[in-house]
């Protein structure tokens, strides 16, 4: 599969480009905790600006269902300004026609950024009128948001009905690297899954049972699998609605060649994490505590599988890494994946935040996609890629 990229756009001088990026990054006390997703989109932004285009940049941040009802892209826009040494004005109320006048005034080689698009309800609905309105801002649509290309939203899919649609340089790189991993993976192929977005990751695990030789689990998603097996998980984060689905995965595993591994031991504390962390066996979690990381025995077990693997794909932290006391499992996985000789890909918003600088060079590809990367591995394409123009 090859898609037209920004290099195929014949004349960008003075043209307006609606550029979707995935700047959904981790924030710590309102500050950017990790700017990888911004840094990775800079080549596309610089290329378009250097050709004299006017950019309308769009991204989402967080989810409206989360805690902050008005999550602003301000810290993200500030970081982009620093990285690119150019002004980035945020445009609010851009769903109103009057915003178009402001957007029309953007000079050549300059850009504006639309406020958090996920908080406009029409976006998630892929509303046709909203998509058309977004398209009316520009001459071309460029998607560099690999990390959100699994979402059927207006700024990702809908807009492409109304404008010629091209891949950004990051999107192009992601497609090439991930295709290489799935087309002819060297075996054993190890998949490491952690994190908390259980509903979307669980169906992918089910599909990847056909592709991977070993799948190892950690993080909150592993809690759901332990609960599905019938073990007590106390007050851990468990997605009870997904327990049935986890059972389907167990059942399927018995009929497939691939193995699914769960933690042998876990690190626990009370719900408020006031109690000193303690290691217990997977089946001895007291009812008044919660699981926050994988234990040392599990790390050792996983480490051996990492050593044997020839292809490794990892998404999702093994524990509540934001608290350093529960980051050991994630750190251990990172260290061993970086040291292994396997072809390695690591992806995911939070997973990227956990990568220490000294390991970056040792990973073959650091993907900006988490859920998107997994769905791409499952299907070999994504809705946001499908709508881009095919290269000859
Ligand atoms: P990614 O962005 O890399 O795809 P997710 O968004 O799915 O990963 O999950 C990351 C989140 O999962 C982090 O905020 C982390 O604290 C949380 N998490 C991982 N393990 C646990 C656990 N045992 N209990 C609670 N939260 C956890
Ligand atoms: C991600 O962080 O995986 C992407 O930015 C997509 O975010 P979403 O799961 O909220 O759509
Ligand atoms: Mg995340």
Short mmCIF file of C-alpha atoms and ligand atoms in Angstrom, two decimals:
data_model
loop_
_atom_site.label_atom_id
_atom_site.label_comp_id
_atom_site.label_asym_id
_atom_site.label_seq_id
_atom_site.Cartn_x
_atom_site.Cartn_y
_atom_site.Cartn_z
CA UNK A 1 0.00 0.00 0.00
CA UNK A 2 1.47 3.37 -1.03
CA UNK A 3 -0.14 6.73 -0.51
CA UNK A 4 0.58 10.13 -2.06
CA UNK A 5 2.60 12.27 0.30
CA UNK A 6 3.09 16.01 0.65
CA UNK A 7 6.01 15.69 -1.78
CA UNK A 8 3.43 14.86 -4.49
CA UNK A 9 1.54 18.14 -4.03
CA UNK A 10 2.47 20.10 -7.17
CA UNK A 11 2.33 23.72 -5.95
CA UNK A 12 2.09 24.71 -2.31
CA UNK A 13 3.02 28.38 -2.65
CA UNK A 14 0.28 30.48 -1.04
CA UNK A 15 -1.96 27.41 -0.69
CA UNK A 16 -3.85 26.66 2.55
CA UNK A 17 -3.27 23.23 4.04
CA UNK A 18 -5.48 21.68 6.72
CA UNK A 19 -2.96 19.58 8.63
CA UNK A 20 -4.20 17.00 11.15
CA UNK A 21 -1.59 15.92 13.69
CA UNK A 22 -1.70 13.79 16.83
CA UNK A 23 -0.51 16.11 19.59
CA UNK A 24 -2.40 14.11 22.23
CA UNK A 25 0.56 14.06 24.59
CA UNK A 26 0.99 13.41 28.31
CA UNK A 27 0.77 16.53 30.47
CA UNK A 28 2.12 16.87 34.00
CA UNK A 29 0.60 19.72 36.02
CA UNK A 30 -0.40 21.39 32.76
CA UNK A 31 3.11 21.09 31.26
CA UNK A 32 4.25 18.91 28.38
CA UNK A 33 5.69 15.70 29.87
CA UNK A 34 6.87 14.28 26.55
CA UNK A 35 7.00 16.08 23.22
CA UNK A 36 7.87 13.15 20.91
CA UNK A 37 4.60 13.43 19.01
CA UNK A 38 5.26 17.12 18.36
CA UNK A 39 8.91 16.62 17.41
CA UNK A 40 7.98 13.82 15.00
CA UNK A 41 5.56 16.08 13.10
CA UNK A 42 8.08 18.91 12.69
CA UNK A 43 9.55 17.67 9.35
CA UNK A 44 6.08 17.83 7.76
CA UNK A 45 5.34 21.25 9.24
CA UNK A 46 8.73 22.63 8.16
CA UNK A 47 8.43 21.20 4.65
CA UNK A 48 4.99 22.73 4.10
CA UNK A 49 6.02 26.12 5.50
CA UNK A 50 9.23 26.16 3.46
CA UNK A 51 7.16 25.74 0.29
CA UNK A 52 5.13 28.83 1.20
CA UNK A 53 1.97 27.06 2.38
CA UNK A 54 -0.36 28.47 5.06
CA UNK A 55 -1.12 25.89 7.73
CA UNK A 56 -4.25 25.26 9.74
CA UNK A 57 -3.12 22.67 12.28
CA UNK A 58 -5.65 20.50 14.09
CA UNK A 59 -5.22 18.03 16.95
CA UNK A 60 -7.12 16.55 19.86
CA UNK A 61 -5.99 16.36 23.47
CA UNK A 62 -7.46 14.00 26.06
CA UNK A 63 -11.09 12.99 26.02
CA UNK A 64 -14.19 14.99 26.99
CA UNK A 65 -15.21 12.04 29.17
CA UNK A 66 -12.02 12.62 31.23
CA UNK A 67 -11.71 14.97 34.18
CA UNK A 68 -11.08 18.29 32.49
CA UNK A 69 -14.14 19.61 30.63
CA UNK A 70 -12.08 22.32 28.86
CA UNK A 71 -8.71 20.85 28.06
CA UNK A 72 -6.77 23.46 26.07
CA UNK A 73 -4.00 22.91 23.53
CA UNK A 74 -2.19 26.02 24.86
CA UNK A 75 0.81 24.15 26.37
CA UNK A 76 1.12 22.16 23.15
CA UNK A 77 0.99 25.29 20.98
CA UNK A 78 3.65 26.89 23.21
CA UNK A 79 5.97 23.90 22.79
CA UNK A 80 5.42 23.93 19.03
CA UNK A 81 6.34 27.64 18.99
CA UNK A 82 9.59 26.87 20.81
CA UNK A 83 10.47 24.00 18.50
CA UNK A 84 9.76 25.84 15.28
CA UNK A 85 10.62 29.42 16.34
CA UNK A 86 7.42 30.79 14.83
CA UNK A 87 4.21 32.15 16.29
CA UNK A 88 1.37 29.62 16.72
CA UNK A 89 -1.95 31.35 17.38
CA UNK A 90 -4.75 29.22 18.77
CA UNK A 91 -8.14 29.73 17.13
CA UNK A 92 -11.25 29.12 19.21
CA UNK A 93 -14.89 28.96 18.01
CA UNK A 94 -13.63 27.86 14.60
CA UNK A 95 -16.88 26.02 13.96
CA UNK A 96 -18.46 29.43 13.33
CA UNK A 97 -18.33 30.81 9.77
CA UNK A 98 -16.74 34.04 11.07
CA UNK A 99 -13.57 32.11 11.97
CA UNK A 100 -12.91 31.64 8.25
CA UNK A 101 -12.06 35.34 7.87
CA UNK A 102 -9.36 34.99 10.55
CA UNK A 103 -7.99 31.86 8.93
CA UNK A 104 -7.93 33.52 5.50
CA UNK A 105 -5.58 36.16 6.88
CA UNK A 106 -2.78 33.69 7.74
CA UNK A 107 0.30 34.85 5.76
CA UNK A 108 2.32 32.53 3.50
CA UNK A 109 4.75 30.33 5.43
CA UNK A 110 2.83 30.85 8.70
CA UNK A 111 0.35 28.79 10.71
CA UNK A 112 -2.55 28.78 13.15
CA UNK A 113 -3.79 25.98 15.36
CA UNK A 114 -7.40 25.07 16.06
CA UNK A 115 -8.34 24.53 19.74
CA UNK A 116 -8.83 20.93 20.93
CA UNK A 117 -11.01 19.43 18.21
CA UNK A 118 -12.16 16.41 20.26
CA UNK A 119 -14.24 18.81 22.34
CA UNK A 120 -16.41 19.79 19.35
CA UNK A 121 -19.07 17.09 19.44
CA UNK A 122 -19.48 16.92 15.65
CA UNK A 123 -15.84 15.79 15.33
CA UNK A 124 -16.33 12.35 16.89
CA UNK A 125 -19.62 11.93 14.99
CA UNK A 126 -17.74 12.48 11.72
CA UNK A 127 -20.55 14.95 10.98
CA UNK A 128 -20.66 15.70 7.26
CA UNK A 129 -21.43 19.40 7.63
CA UNK A 130 -18.63 19.85 10.14
CA UNK A 131 -16.21 17.99 7.85
CA UNK A 132 -17.27 20.25 4.99
CA UNK A 133 -16.77 23.32 7.17
CA UNK A 134 -13.24 22.18 8.08
CA UNK A 135 -12.52 21.52 4.39
CA UNK A 136 -13.68 25.06 3.49
CA UNK A 137 -10.67 26.38 5.44
CA UNK A 138 -8.12 24.95 2.99
CA UNK A 139 -7.03 23.84 -0.50
CA UNK A 140 -5.44 20.57 0.59
CA UNK A 141 -5.84 18.10 3.45
CA UNK A 142 -2.71 16.52 4.91
CA UNK A 143 -2.88 13.84 7.57
CA UNK A 144 0.23 13.34 9.68
CA UNK A 145 -1.72 11.96 12.65
CA UNK A 146 -0.88 8.27 12.47
CA UNK A 147 -1.77 7.96 16.18
CA UNK A 148 -5.41 8.88 15.54
CA UNK A 149 -5.84 7.32 12.10
CA UNK A 150 -7.93 4.51 13.64
CA UNK A 151 -10.65 7.05 14.54
CA UNK A 152 -13.44 7.79 12.07
CA UNK A 153 -13.69 11.49 12.88
CA UNK A 154 -14.28 14.64 10.82
CA UNK A 155 -10.68 15.93 10.85
CA UNK A 156 -9.36 12.48 9.96
CA UNK A 157 -11.85 10.81 7.62
CA UNK A 158 -14.80 13.13 6.83
CA UNK A 159 -12.73 16.04 5.53
CA UNK A 160 -11.09 13.88 2.84
CA UNK A 161 -14.39 13.75 0.94
CA UNK A 162 -14.05 17.45 0.18
CA UNK A 163 -10.30 18.02 -0.38
CA UNK A 164 -7.40 16.24 -2.12
CA UNK A 165 -5.86 14.22 0.74
CA UNK A 166 -2.15 13.48 1.23
CA UNK A 167 -0.01 11.69 3.82
CA UNK A 168 2.44 13.69 5.90
CA UNK A 169 6.03 12.49 6.24
CA UNK A 170 5.44 10.92 9.66
CA UNK A 171 2.36 9.09 8.42
CA UNK A 172 4.39 7.79 5.47
CA UNK A 173 7.23 6.61 7.73
CA UNK A 174 4.85 4.85 10.14
CA UNK A 175 3.14 2.98 7.28
CA UNK A 176 6.50 1.81 5.88
CA UNK A 177 8.00 0.68 9.20
CA UNK A 178 4.93 -1.12 10.50
CA UNK A 179 4.26 -2.82 7.17
CA UNK A 180 7.79 -4.20 7.32
CA UNK A 181 7.07 -5.68 10.75
CA UNK A 182 3.92 -7.50 9.72
CA UNK A 183 4.68 -8.58 6.20
CA UNK A 184 7.39 -11.10 7.00
CA UNK A 185 8.10 -11.00 10.73
CA UNK A 186 11.19 -12.84 11.91
CA UNK A 187 10.16 -15.38 14.54
CA UNK A 188 9.63 -15.71 17.43
CA UNK A 189 7.34 -12.68 17.23
CA UNK A 190 6.65 -11.23 20.67
CA UNK A 191 3.87 -8.79 21.41
CA UNK A 192 3.92 -6.90 24.71
CA UNK A 193 0.69 -5.21 25.76
CA UNK A 194 0.04 -3.07 28.82
CA UNK A 195 -1.68 0.18 29.73
CA UNK A 196 -5.26 0.97 30.58
CA UNK A 197 -7.25 1.30 27.33
CA UNK A 198 -8.57 -2.23 27.70
CA UNK A 199 -11.66 -2.14 25.44
CA UNK A 200 -9.76 -1.18 22.32
CA UNK A 201 -6.68 -3.27 22.99
CA UNK A 202 -8.50 -6.47 23.85
CA UNK A 203 -10.04 -7.03 20.43
CA UNK A 204 -6.64 -6.46 18.87
CA UNK A 205 -5.11 -9.10 21.14
CA UNK A 206 -7.75 -11.53 19.94
CA UNK A 207 -6.81 -10.89 16.30
CA UNK A 208 -3.06 -10.91 16.92
CA UNK A 209 -3.23 -14.39 18.37
CA UNK A 210 -3.01 -15.39 14.71
CA UNK A 211 0.18 -13.43 14.07
CA UNK A 212 2.27 -13.39 17.25
CA UNK A 213 4.08 -16.37 18.82
CA UNK A 214 3.92 -14.95 22.35
CA UNK A 215 1.75 -12.24 23.83
CA UNK A 216 2.69 -10.96 27.27
CA UNK A 217 0.45 -8.76 29.36
CA UNK A 218 0.98 -6.18 32.08
CA UNK A 219 -0.68 -2.96 33.28
CA UNK A 220 -4.35 -2.53 34.03
CA UNK A 221 -5.30 -4.71 31.06
CA UNK A 222 -3.60 -7.68 32.77
CA UNK A 223 -5.79 -7.05 35.83
CA UNK A 224 -8.87 -7.58 33.69
CA UNK A 225 -7.46 -10.88 32.43
CA UNK A 226 -6.65 -12.01 36.00
CA UNK A 227 -10.21 -11.14 37.03
CA UNK A 228 -11.57 -13.04 34.02
CA UNK A 229 -9.60 -16.10 35.10
CA UNK A 230 -11.37 -15.86 38.43
CA UNK A 231 -8.60 -14.51 40.65
CA UNK A 232 -9.28 -11.77 43.17
CA UNK A 233 -7.89 -8.42 42.03
CA UNK A 234 -9.00 -6.43 45.10
CA UNK A 235 -9.42 -2.77 44.32
CA UNK A 236 -7.30 -2.79 41.16
CA UNK A 237 -8.38 -1.04 37.98
CA UNK A 238 -10.39 -3.73 36.20
CA UNK A 239 -12.63 -3.23 33.20
CA UNK A 240 -15.50 -5.48 34.25
CA UNK A 241 -17.37 -4.95 30.98
CA UNK A 242 -14.41 -6.55 29.22
CA UNK A 243 -14.20 -9.65 31.41
CA UNK A 244 -16.40 -11.64 29.04
CA UNK A 245 -14.23 -10.62 26.10
CA UNK A 246 -11.09 -11.61 28.01
CA UNK A 247 -12.64 -15.07 28.48
CA UNK A 248 -13.18 -15.31 24.72
CA UNK A 249 -9.48 -14.53 24.27
CA UNK A 250 -8.53 -17.29 26.75
CA UNK A 251 -10.73 -19.74 24.90
CA UNK A 252 -9.24 -18.78 21.54
CA UNK A 253 -5.72 -19.10 22.92
CA UNK A 254 -6.30 -22.77 23.63
CA UNK A 255 -6.90 -23.35 19.92
CA UNK A 256 -4.04 -21.22 18.55
CA UNK A 257 -0.34 -21.71 18.30
CA UNK A 258 0.43 -18.48 20.19
CA UNK A 259 0.84 -18.30 23.97
CA UNK A 260 -0.73 -15.64 26.19
CA UNK A 261 1.20 -14.90 29.38
CA UNK A 262 -0.05 -13.16 32.50
CA UNK A 263 1.98 -11.78 35.45
CA UNK A 264 3.23 -14.40 37.92
CA UNK A 265 3.58 -11.84 40.68
CA UNK A 266 2.42 -8.24 41.13
CA UNK A 267 3.24 -5.14 43.17
CA UNK A 268 0.40 -3.96 45.39
CA UNK A 269 -0.50 -1.03 47.63
CA UNK A 270 -3.76 0.37 48.96
CA UNK A 271 -5.98 2.32 46.55
CA UNK A 272 -4.45 5.67 47.63
CA UNK A 273 -0.92 4.23 47.37
CA UNK A 274 -0.08 5.20 50.97
CA UNK A 275 0.95 1.68 51.95
CA UNK A 276 4.54 0.58 51.26
CA UNK A 277 4.54 -1.39 47.97
CA UNK A 278 4.68 -5.15 48.43
CA UNK A 279 5.13 -8.09 46.05
CA UNK A 280 2.56 -10.92 46.08
CA UNK A 281 1.78 -13.90 43.84
CA UNK A 282 -0.82 -13.30 41.11
CA UNK A 283 -3.40 -15.38 43.00
CA UNK A 284 -2.87 -13.89 46.45
CA UNK A 285 -4.02 -10.31 46.05
CA UNK A 286 -5.86 -9.23 49.23
CA UNK A 287 -9.30 -7.69 48.66
CA UNK A 288 -8.42 -4.27 50.18
CA UNK A 289 -5.41 -3.50 47.91
CA UNK A 290 -4.77 -2.76 44.24
CA UNK A 291 -2.22 -3.99 41.69
CA UNK A 292 0.11 -1.27 40.39
CA UNK A 293 2.96 -3.09 38.64
CA UNK A 294 4.31 -6.49 37.60
CA UNK A 295 6.62 -8.21 40.11
CA UNK A 296 10.26 -9.39 39.82
CA UNK A 297 9.43 -13.00 38.93
CA UNK A 298 7.27 -11.76 36.05
CA UNK A 299 10.03 -9.42 34.89
CA UNK A 300 12.46 -12.32 34.75
CA UNK A 301 10.00 -14.49 32.85
CA UNK A 302 9.24 -11.72 30.34
CA UNK A 303 12.94 -10.91 30.02
CA UNK A 304 13.63 -14.42 28.74
CA UNK A 305 10.94 -14.16 26.08
CA UNK A 306 12.37 -10.81 25.03
CA UNK A 307 15.82 -12.35 24.71
CA UNK A 308 14.56 -15.15 22.46
CA UNK A 309 12.37 -12.93 20.25
CA UNK A 310 13.39 -11.79 16.76
CA UNK A 311 10.52 -9.31 16.34
CA UNK A 312 9.12 -7.33 19.28
CA UNK A 313 6.21 -4.94 19.31
CA UNK A 314 5.38 -3.20 22.55
CA UNK A 315 2.51 -0.91 23.54
CA UNK A 316 1.38 0.10 27.02
CA UNK A 317 3.20 0.52 30.36
CA UNK A 318 3.38 -2.46 32.71
CA UNK A 319 2.17 -0.42 35.67
CA UNK A 320 1.23 2.97 37.03
CA UNK A 321 4.57 4.35 35.83
CA UNK A 322 3.71 7.95 36.76
CA UNK A 323 4.56 6.92 40.34
CA UNK A 324 8.26 5.90 40.22
CA UNK A 325 7.64 3.16 42.79
CA UNK A 326 5.53 1.38 40.17
CA UNK A 327 7.71 2.05 37.13
CA UNK A 328 10.13 -0.85 37.63
CA UNK A 329 8.22 -3.32 35.46
CA UNK A 330 8.00 -0.82 32.60
CA UNK A 331 11.68 0.13 32.98
CA UNK A 332 12.72 -3.51 32.94
CA UNK A 333 10.80 -4.17 29.72
CA UNK A 334 12.29 -1.07 28.12
CA UNK A 335 15.85 -1.99 29.07
CA UNK A 336 15.58 -5.53 27.73
CA UNK A 337 13.78 -4.59 24.53
CA UNK A 338 16.45 -1.94 23.86
CA UNK A 339 19.26 -4.44 24.51
CA UNK A 340 17.75 -7.22 22.40
CA UNK A 341 18.87 -7.82 18.83
CA UNK A 342 15.30 -8.24 17.64
CA UNK A 343 13.61 -5.85 15.21
CA UNK A 344 11.82 -3.69 17.79
CA UNK A 345 8.91 -1.30 17.60
CA UNK A 346 7.55 0.62 20.58
CA UNK A 347 4.44 2.78 20.38
CA UNK A 348 1.75 4.59 22.36
CA UNK A 349 1.27 8.02 23.94
CA UNK A 350 2.11 6.90 27.49
CA UNK A 351 4.59 4.29 26.37
CA UNK A 352 6.61 7.01 24.61
CA UNK A 353 6.67 9.01 27.83
CA UNK A 354 8.37 6.11 29.59
CA UNK A 355 11.26 5.82 27.08
CA UNK A 356 14.53 7.10 28.50
CA UNK A 357 16.76 9.02 26.07
CA UNK A 358 19.66 6.54 26.26
CA UNK A 359 17.45 3.83 24.74
CA UNK A 360 15.95 5.79 21.85
CA UNK A 361 18.74 4.90 19.39
CA UNK A 362 18.48 1.22 20.25
CA UNK A 363 14.85 0.83 19.18
CA UNK A 364 14.27 0.25 15.45
CA UNK A 365 11.10 2.28 15.28
CA UNK A 366 9.37 4.42 17.87
CA UNK A 367 5.78 4.67 16.69
CA UNK A 368 3.62 7.64 17.65
CA UNK A 369 0.60 5.31 17.56
CA UNK A 370 -0.72 3.28 20.49
CA UNK A 371 -4.20 2.00 19.68
CA UNK A 372 -3.58 3.03 16.06
CA UNK A 373 -0.42 0.95 15.86
CA UNK A 374 -2.22 -2.11 17.20
CA UNK A 375 -5.17 -1.75 14.83
CA UNK A 376 -2.74 -1.27 11.93
CA UNK A 377 -0.98 -4.50 12.89
CA UNK A 378 -4.35 -6.21 12.97
CA UNK A 379 -5.72 -4.93 9.65
CA UNK A 380 -2.73 -3.63 7.70
CA UNK A 381 -4.52 -0.30 7.22
CA UNK A 382 -6.61 2.29 9.09
CA UNK A 383 -9.68 4.38 8.17
CA UNK A 384 -7.57 7.56 8.18
CA UNK A 385 -5.08 5.97 5.75
CA UNK A 386 -7.75 4.55 3.43
CA UNK A 387 -9.08 8.01 2.54
CA UNK A 388 -5.68 9.33 1.41
CA UNK A 389 -4.93 9.38 -2.33
CA UNK A 390 -3.17 6.29 -3.67
CA UNK A 391 0.30 6.69 -5.12
CA UNK A 392 0.69 5.23 -8.62
P1 LIG B 1 -0.57 4.00 25.78
O1 LIG B 1 -0.89 5.47 25.78
O2 LIG B 1 0.91 3.76 25.82
O3 LIG B 1 -1.25 3.24 24.67
P2 LIG B 1 -2.61 3.53 27.77
O4 LIG B 1 -3.14 4.90 27.54
O5 LIG B 1 -3.45 2.38 27.38
O6 LIG B 1 -1.14 3.39 27.16
O7 LIG B 1 -2.33 3.32 29.35
C1 LIG B 1 -1.46 4.12 30.10
C2 LIG B 1 -1.99 4.31 31.49
O8 LIG B 1 -2.18 3.03 32.11
C3 LIG B 1 -1.05 5.07 32.40
O9 LIG B 1 -1.68 6.26 32.84
C4 LIG B 1 -0.79 4.10 33.56
O10 LIG B 1 -0.72 4.72 34.82
C5 LIG B 1 -2.00 3.22 33.49
N1 LIG B 1 -1.78 1.93 34.17
C6 LIG B 1 -0.94 0.94 33.85
N2 LIG B 1 -0.99 -0.07 34.74
C7 LIG B 1 -1.89 0.29 35.69
C8 LIG B 1 -2.39 -0.32 36.87
N3 LIG B 1 -1.96 -1.51 37.27
N4 LIG B 1 -3.33 0.35 37.56
C9 LIG B 1 -3.75 1.56 37.16
N5 LIG B 1 -3.34 2.19 36.05
C10 LIG B 1 -2.41 1.57 35.33
C1 LIG B 2 -3.63 7.93 21.44
O1 LIG B 2 -3.08 8.55 22.36
O2 LIG B 2 -3.65 6.68 21.37
C2 LIG B 2 -4.22 8.71 20.31
O3 LIG B 2 -3.94 10.09 20.42
C3 LIG B 2 -5.71 8.47 20.20
O4 LIG B 2 -6.39 8.97 21.33
P1 LIG B 2 -7.88 8.47 21.64
O5 LIG B 2 -7.73 7.02 22.07
O6 LIG B 2 -8.39 9.35 22.74
O7 LIG B 2 -8.67 8.59 20.37
MG1 LIG B 3 -2.36 6.66 26.74
#
